[in-house]
Tab-separated table of C-alpha atoms in Angstrom:
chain	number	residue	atom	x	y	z
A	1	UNK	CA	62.230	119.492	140.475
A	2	UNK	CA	59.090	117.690	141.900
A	3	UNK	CA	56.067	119.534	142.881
A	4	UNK	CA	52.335	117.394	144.235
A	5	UNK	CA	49.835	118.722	146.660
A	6	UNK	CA	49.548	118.020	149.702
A	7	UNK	CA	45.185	116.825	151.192
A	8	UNK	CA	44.112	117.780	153.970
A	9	UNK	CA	41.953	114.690	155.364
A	10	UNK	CA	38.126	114.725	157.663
A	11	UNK	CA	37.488	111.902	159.675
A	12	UNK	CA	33.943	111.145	158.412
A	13	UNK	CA	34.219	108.535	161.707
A	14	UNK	CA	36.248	108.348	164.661
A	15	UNK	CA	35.848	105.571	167.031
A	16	UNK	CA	38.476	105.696	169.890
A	17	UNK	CA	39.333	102.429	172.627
A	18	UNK	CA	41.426	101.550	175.023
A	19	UNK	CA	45.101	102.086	175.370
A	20	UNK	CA	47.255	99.362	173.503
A	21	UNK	CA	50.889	97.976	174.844
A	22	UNK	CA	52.479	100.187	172.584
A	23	UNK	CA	51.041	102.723	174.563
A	24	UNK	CA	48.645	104.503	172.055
A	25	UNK	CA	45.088	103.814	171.668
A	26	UNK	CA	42.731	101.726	169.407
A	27	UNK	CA	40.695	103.222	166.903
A	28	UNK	CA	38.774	102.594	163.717
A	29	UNK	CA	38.000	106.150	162.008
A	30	UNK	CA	36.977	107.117	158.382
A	31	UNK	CA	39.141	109.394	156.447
A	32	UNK	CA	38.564	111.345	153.579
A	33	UNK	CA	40.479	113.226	151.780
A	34	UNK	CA	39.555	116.663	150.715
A	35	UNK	CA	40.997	119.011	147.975
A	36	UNK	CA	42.051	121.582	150.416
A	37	UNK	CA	45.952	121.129	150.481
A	38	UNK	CA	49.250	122.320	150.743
A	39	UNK	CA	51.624	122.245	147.870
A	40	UNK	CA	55.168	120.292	147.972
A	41	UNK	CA	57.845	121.114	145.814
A	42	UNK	CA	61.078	118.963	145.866
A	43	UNK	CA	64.337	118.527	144.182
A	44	UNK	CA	67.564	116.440	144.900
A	45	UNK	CA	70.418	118.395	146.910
A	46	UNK	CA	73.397	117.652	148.962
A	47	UNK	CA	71.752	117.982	152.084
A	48	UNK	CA	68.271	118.204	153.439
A	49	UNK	CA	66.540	122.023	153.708
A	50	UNK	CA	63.338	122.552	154.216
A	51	UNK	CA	61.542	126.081	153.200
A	52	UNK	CA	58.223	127.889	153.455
A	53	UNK	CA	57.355	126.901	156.862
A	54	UNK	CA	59.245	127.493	159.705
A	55	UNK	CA	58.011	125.309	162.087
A	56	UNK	CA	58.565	121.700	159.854
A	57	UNK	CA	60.178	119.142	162.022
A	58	UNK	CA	58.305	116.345	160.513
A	59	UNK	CA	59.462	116.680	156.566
A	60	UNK	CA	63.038	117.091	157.501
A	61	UNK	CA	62.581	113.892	159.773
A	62	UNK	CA	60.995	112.283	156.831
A	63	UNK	CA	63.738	113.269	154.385
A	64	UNK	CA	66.565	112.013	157.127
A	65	UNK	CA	64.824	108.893	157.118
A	66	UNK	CA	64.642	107.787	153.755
A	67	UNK	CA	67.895	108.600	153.079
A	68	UNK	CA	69.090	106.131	155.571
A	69	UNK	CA	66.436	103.678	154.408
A	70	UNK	CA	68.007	103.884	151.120
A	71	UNK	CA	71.029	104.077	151.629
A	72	UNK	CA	71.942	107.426	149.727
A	73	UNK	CA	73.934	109.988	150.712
A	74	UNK	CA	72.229	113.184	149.365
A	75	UNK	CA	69.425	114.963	150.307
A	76	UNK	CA	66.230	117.513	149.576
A	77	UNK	CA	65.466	120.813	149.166
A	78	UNK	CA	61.731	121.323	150.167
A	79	UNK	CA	59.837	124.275	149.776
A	80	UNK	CA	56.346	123.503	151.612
A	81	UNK	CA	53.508	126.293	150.781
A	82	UNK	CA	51.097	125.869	153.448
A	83	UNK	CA	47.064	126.225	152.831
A	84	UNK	CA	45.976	123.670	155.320
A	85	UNK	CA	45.342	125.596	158.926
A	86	UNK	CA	48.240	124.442	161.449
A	87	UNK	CA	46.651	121.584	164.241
A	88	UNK	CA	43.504	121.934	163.439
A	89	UNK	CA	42.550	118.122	162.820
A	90	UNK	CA	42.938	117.941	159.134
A	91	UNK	CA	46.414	116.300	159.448
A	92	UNK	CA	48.447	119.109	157.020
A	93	UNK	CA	51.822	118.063	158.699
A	94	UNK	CA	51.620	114.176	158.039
A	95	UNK	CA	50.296	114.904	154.449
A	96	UNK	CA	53.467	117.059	154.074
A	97	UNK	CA	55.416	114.381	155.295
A	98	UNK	CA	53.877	111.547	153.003
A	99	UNK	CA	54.265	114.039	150.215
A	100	UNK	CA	57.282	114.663	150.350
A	101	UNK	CA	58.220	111.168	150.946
A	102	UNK	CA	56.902	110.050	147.772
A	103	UNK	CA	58.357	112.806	145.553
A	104	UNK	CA	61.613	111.892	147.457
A	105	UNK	CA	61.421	108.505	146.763
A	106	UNK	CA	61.004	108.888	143.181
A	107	UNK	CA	64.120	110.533	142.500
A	108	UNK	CA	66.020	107.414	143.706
A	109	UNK	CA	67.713	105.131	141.160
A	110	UNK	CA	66.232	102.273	143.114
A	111	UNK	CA	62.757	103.729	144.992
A	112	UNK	CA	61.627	101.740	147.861
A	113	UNK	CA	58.675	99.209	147.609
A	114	UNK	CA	55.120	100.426	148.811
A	115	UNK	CA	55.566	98.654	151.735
A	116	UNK	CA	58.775	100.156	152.612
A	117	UNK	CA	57.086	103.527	151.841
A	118	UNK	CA	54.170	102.605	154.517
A	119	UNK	CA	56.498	101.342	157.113
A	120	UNK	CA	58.848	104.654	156.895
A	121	UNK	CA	55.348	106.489	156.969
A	122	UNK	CA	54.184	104.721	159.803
A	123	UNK	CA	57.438	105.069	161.887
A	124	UNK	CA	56.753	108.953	161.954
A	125	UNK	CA	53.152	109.298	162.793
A	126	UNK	CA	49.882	106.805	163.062
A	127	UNK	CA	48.282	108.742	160.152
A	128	UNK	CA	50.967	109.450	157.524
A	129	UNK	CA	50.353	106.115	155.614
A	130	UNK	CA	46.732	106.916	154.589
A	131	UNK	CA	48.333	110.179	152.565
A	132	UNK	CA	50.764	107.886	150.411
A	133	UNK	CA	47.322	107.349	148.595
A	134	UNK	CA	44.037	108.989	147.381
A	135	UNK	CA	40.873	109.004	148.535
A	136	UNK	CA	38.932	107.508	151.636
A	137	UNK	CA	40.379	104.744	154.017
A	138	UNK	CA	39.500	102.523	156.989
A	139	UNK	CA	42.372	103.007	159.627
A	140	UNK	CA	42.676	100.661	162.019
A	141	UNK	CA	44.788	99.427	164.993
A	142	UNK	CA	46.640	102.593	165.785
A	143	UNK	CA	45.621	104.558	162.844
A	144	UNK	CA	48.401	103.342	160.658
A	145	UNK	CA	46.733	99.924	159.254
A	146	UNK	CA	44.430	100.782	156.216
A	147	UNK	CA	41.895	99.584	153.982
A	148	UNK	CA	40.481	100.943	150.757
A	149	UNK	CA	37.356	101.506	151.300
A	150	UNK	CA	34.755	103.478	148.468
A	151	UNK	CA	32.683	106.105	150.039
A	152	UNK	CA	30.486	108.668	147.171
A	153	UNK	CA	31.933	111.771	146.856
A	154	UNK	CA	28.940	113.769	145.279
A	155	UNK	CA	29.040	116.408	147.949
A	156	UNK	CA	30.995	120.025	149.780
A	157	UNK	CA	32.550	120.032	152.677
A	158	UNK	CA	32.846	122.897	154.775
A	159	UNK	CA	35.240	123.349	157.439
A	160	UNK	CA	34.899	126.296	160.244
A	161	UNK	CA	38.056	126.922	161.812
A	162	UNK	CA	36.227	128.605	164.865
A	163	UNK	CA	37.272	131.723	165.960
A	164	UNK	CA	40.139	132.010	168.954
A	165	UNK	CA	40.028	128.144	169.846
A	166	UNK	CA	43.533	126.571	169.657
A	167	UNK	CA	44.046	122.683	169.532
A	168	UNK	CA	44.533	120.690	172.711
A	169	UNK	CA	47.538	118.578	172.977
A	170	UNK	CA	46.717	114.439	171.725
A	171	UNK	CA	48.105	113.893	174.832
A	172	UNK	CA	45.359	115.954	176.840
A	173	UNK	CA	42.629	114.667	174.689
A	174	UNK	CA	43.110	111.152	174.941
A	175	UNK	CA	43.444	111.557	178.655
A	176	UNK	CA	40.505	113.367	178.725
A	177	UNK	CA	38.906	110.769	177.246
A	178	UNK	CA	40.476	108.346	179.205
A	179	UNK	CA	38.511	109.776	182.140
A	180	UNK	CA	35.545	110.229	181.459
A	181	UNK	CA	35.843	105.703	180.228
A	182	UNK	CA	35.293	106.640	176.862
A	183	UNK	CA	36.459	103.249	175.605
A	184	UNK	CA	33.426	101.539	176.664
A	185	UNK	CA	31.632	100.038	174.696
A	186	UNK	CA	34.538	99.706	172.477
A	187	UNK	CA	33.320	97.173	170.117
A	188	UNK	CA	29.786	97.510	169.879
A	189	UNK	CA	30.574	100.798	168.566
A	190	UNK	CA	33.291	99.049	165.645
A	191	UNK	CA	30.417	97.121	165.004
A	192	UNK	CA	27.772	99.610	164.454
A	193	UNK	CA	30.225	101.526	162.185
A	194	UNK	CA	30.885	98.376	160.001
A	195	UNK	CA	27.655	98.315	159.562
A	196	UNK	CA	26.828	101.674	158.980
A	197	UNK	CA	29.897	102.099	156.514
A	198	UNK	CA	28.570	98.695	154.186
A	199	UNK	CA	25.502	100.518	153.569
A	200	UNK	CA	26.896	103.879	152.143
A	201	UNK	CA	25.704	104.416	148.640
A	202	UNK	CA	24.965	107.693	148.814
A	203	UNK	CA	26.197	111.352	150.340
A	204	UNK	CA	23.096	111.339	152.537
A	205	UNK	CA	23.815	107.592	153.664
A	206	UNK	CA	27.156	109.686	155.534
A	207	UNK	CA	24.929	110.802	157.816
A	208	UNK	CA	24.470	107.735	159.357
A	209	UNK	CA	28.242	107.199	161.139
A	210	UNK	CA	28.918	107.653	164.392
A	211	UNK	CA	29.918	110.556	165.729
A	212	UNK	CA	33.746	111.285	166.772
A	213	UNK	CA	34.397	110.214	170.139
A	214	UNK	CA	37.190	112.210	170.921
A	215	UNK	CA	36.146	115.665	170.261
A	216	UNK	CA	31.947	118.097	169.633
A	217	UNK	CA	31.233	121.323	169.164
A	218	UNK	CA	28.171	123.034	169.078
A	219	UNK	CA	29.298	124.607	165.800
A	220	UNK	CA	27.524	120.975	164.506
A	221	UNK	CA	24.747	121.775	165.155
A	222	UNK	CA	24.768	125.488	163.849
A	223	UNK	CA	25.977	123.373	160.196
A	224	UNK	CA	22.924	121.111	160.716
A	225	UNK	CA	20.684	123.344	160.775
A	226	UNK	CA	22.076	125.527	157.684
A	227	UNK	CA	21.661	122.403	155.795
A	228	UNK	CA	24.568	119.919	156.076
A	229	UNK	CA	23.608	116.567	155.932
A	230	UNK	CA	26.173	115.686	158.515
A	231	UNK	CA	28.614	117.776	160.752
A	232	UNK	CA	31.255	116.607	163.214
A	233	UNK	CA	34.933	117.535	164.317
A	234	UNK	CA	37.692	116.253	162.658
A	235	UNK	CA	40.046	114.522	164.424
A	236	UNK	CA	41.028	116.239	168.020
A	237	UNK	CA	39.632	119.467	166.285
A	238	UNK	CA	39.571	122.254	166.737
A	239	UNK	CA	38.208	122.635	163.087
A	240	UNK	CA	34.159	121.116	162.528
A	241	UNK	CA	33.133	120.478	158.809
A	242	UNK	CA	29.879	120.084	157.350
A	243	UNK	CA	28.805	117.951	154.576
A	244	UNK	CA	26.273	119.653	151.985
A	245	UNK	CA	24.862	117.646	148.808
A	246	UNK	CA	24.066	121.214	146.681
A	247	UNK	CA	26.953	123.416	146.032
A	248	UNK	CA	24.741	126.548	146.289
A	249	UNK	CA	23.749	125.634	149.805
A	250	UNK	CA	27.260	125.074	150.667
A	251	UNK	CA	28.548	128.587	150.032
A	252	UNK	CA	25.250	129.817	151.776
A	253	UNK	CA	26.307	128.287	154.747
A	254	UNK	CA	30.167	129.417	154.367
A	255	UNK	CA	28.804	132.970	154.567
A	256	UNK	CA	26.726	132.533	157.455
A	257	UNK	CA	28.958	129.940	159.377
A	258	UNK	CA	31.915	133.017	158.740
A	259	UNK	CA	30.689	134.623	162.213
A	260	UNK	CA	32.003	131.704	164.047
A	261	UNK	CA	35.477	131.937	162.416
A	262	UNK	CA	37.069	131.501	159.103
A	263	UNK	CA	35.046	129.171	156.669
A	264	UNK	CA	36.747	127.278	153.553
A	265	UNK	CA	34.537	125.004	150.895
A	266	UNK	CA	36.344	122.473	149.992
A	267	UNK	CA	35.442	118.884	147.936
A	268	UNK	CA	36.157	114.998	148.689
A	269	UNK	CA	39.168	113.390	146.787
A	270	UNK	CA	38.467	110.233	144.890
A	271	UNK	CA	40.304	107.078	144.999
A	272	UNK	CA	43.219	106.884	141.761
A	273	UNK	CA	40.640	105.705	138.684
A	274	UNK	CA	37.510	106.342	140.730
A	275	UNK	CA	34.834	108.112	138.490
């Protein structure tokens, strides 16, 4: 029996263009992950059951196919514990599903290659690959091509999960977005970003990046002014996090942010061997 958590991710960035061929959209966004997580716990069975959480479809479709990419006629028993809040932006069902698709792989007698591993990933959802690692990435294309990149982690995050707001479909976002042209300006925006992002050196430096263009909330701006050095959505939301350099200041915001919803403090995950 195998057992790893499971990061939730922010997007410290999310810059959104137009629609590609493959019918998604283009988008260069920052992600972080943070040490709020679910825990996976995995063993080798005959067939493929997933526990814990009820409404899984995306574990048992990533157990189904890595058996067939392997060629092995067994499955996984999964029991998922869940922590993460359910489509709220912080991606707790494709960290599940890269989760479990590494602790699967290593019971194999032959495991697949990383690049196997990312192309499996990638075949069930744009942003599953960046959770076969730690850490912060540059996603690119349709979310699913990555790039180490080494952002300071000498801060708190926290995350509001406001109070009676429910998570819009991607679907109705992106059209939403859509109309109102939101891809203009497409690569001036990359550009600034790039920019931005090369001269991070410090927490406060985060500040700096673009706001997401998908998704606001005037919760933000209540985080700003309790001290975070930057707040945004994450993702399509509904969930807004706020960055704070003192721990102290952190939980005093928590407390008072707690009227809008439920508040969680949680901490950035560092690359493998980062300090």
């Amino acid at each position: 029996m195998r057992s790893a958590p499971a990061f939730a991710k922010i997007n410290l960035a999310l810059v959104v263009g137009p629609l590609r061929e493959d019918a998604k959209h283009e988008v260069v966004t920052v992600l972080q992950q943070i040490d709020l997580h679910d825990t996976i716990t995995l063993a080798p069975a005959d067939d493929h059951l997933v526990e814990g959480f009820a409404d899984d479809t995306i574990v048992t479709r990533t157990l189904t196919t890595l058996a067939r990419s392997a060629g092995v006629a067994h499955g996984w028993h999964v029991h998922i514990e869940k922590r993460i809040p359910i489509a709220s932006g912080l991606g707790g069902g494709s960290s599940d599903a890269a989760t479990a698709l590494g602790l699967a792989n290593e019971t194999l007698d032959e495991p697949l290659r990383r690049d196997e591993l990312h192309r499996i990933a990638a075949g069930l959802g744009a942003d599953v690959p960046f959770f076969l690692r730690r850490g912060s990435q540059l996603a690119m294309g349709d979310g699913s091509d990555l790039a180490d990149v080494g952002l300071p982690t000498a801060y708190a995050v926290v995350l509001v999960v406001p109070r009676g707001e429910t998570k819009d479909s991607s679907g109705a976002v992106y059209a939403a977005f859509d109309a109102r042209d939101g891809a203009a300006g497409f690569e001036a925006r990359v550009a600034r970003l790039r920019e931005t992002l090369a001269a991070v050196s410090t927490a406060h430096d985060l500040a700096a990046l673009p706001s997401n263009d998908l998704a606001s909330s005037p919760l933000a701006a209540q985080l700003e002014a309790v001290g975070a050095i930057r707040a945004d959505v994450s993702g399509a939301g509904p969930i807004v996090y706020g960055l704070f350099a003192d721990e102290a200041e952190a939980a005093a915001a928590a407390e008072q942010l707690s009227a809008f919803g439920r508040t969680i403090v949680a901490h950035p995950v560092a690359a493998a061997g980062a300090s």
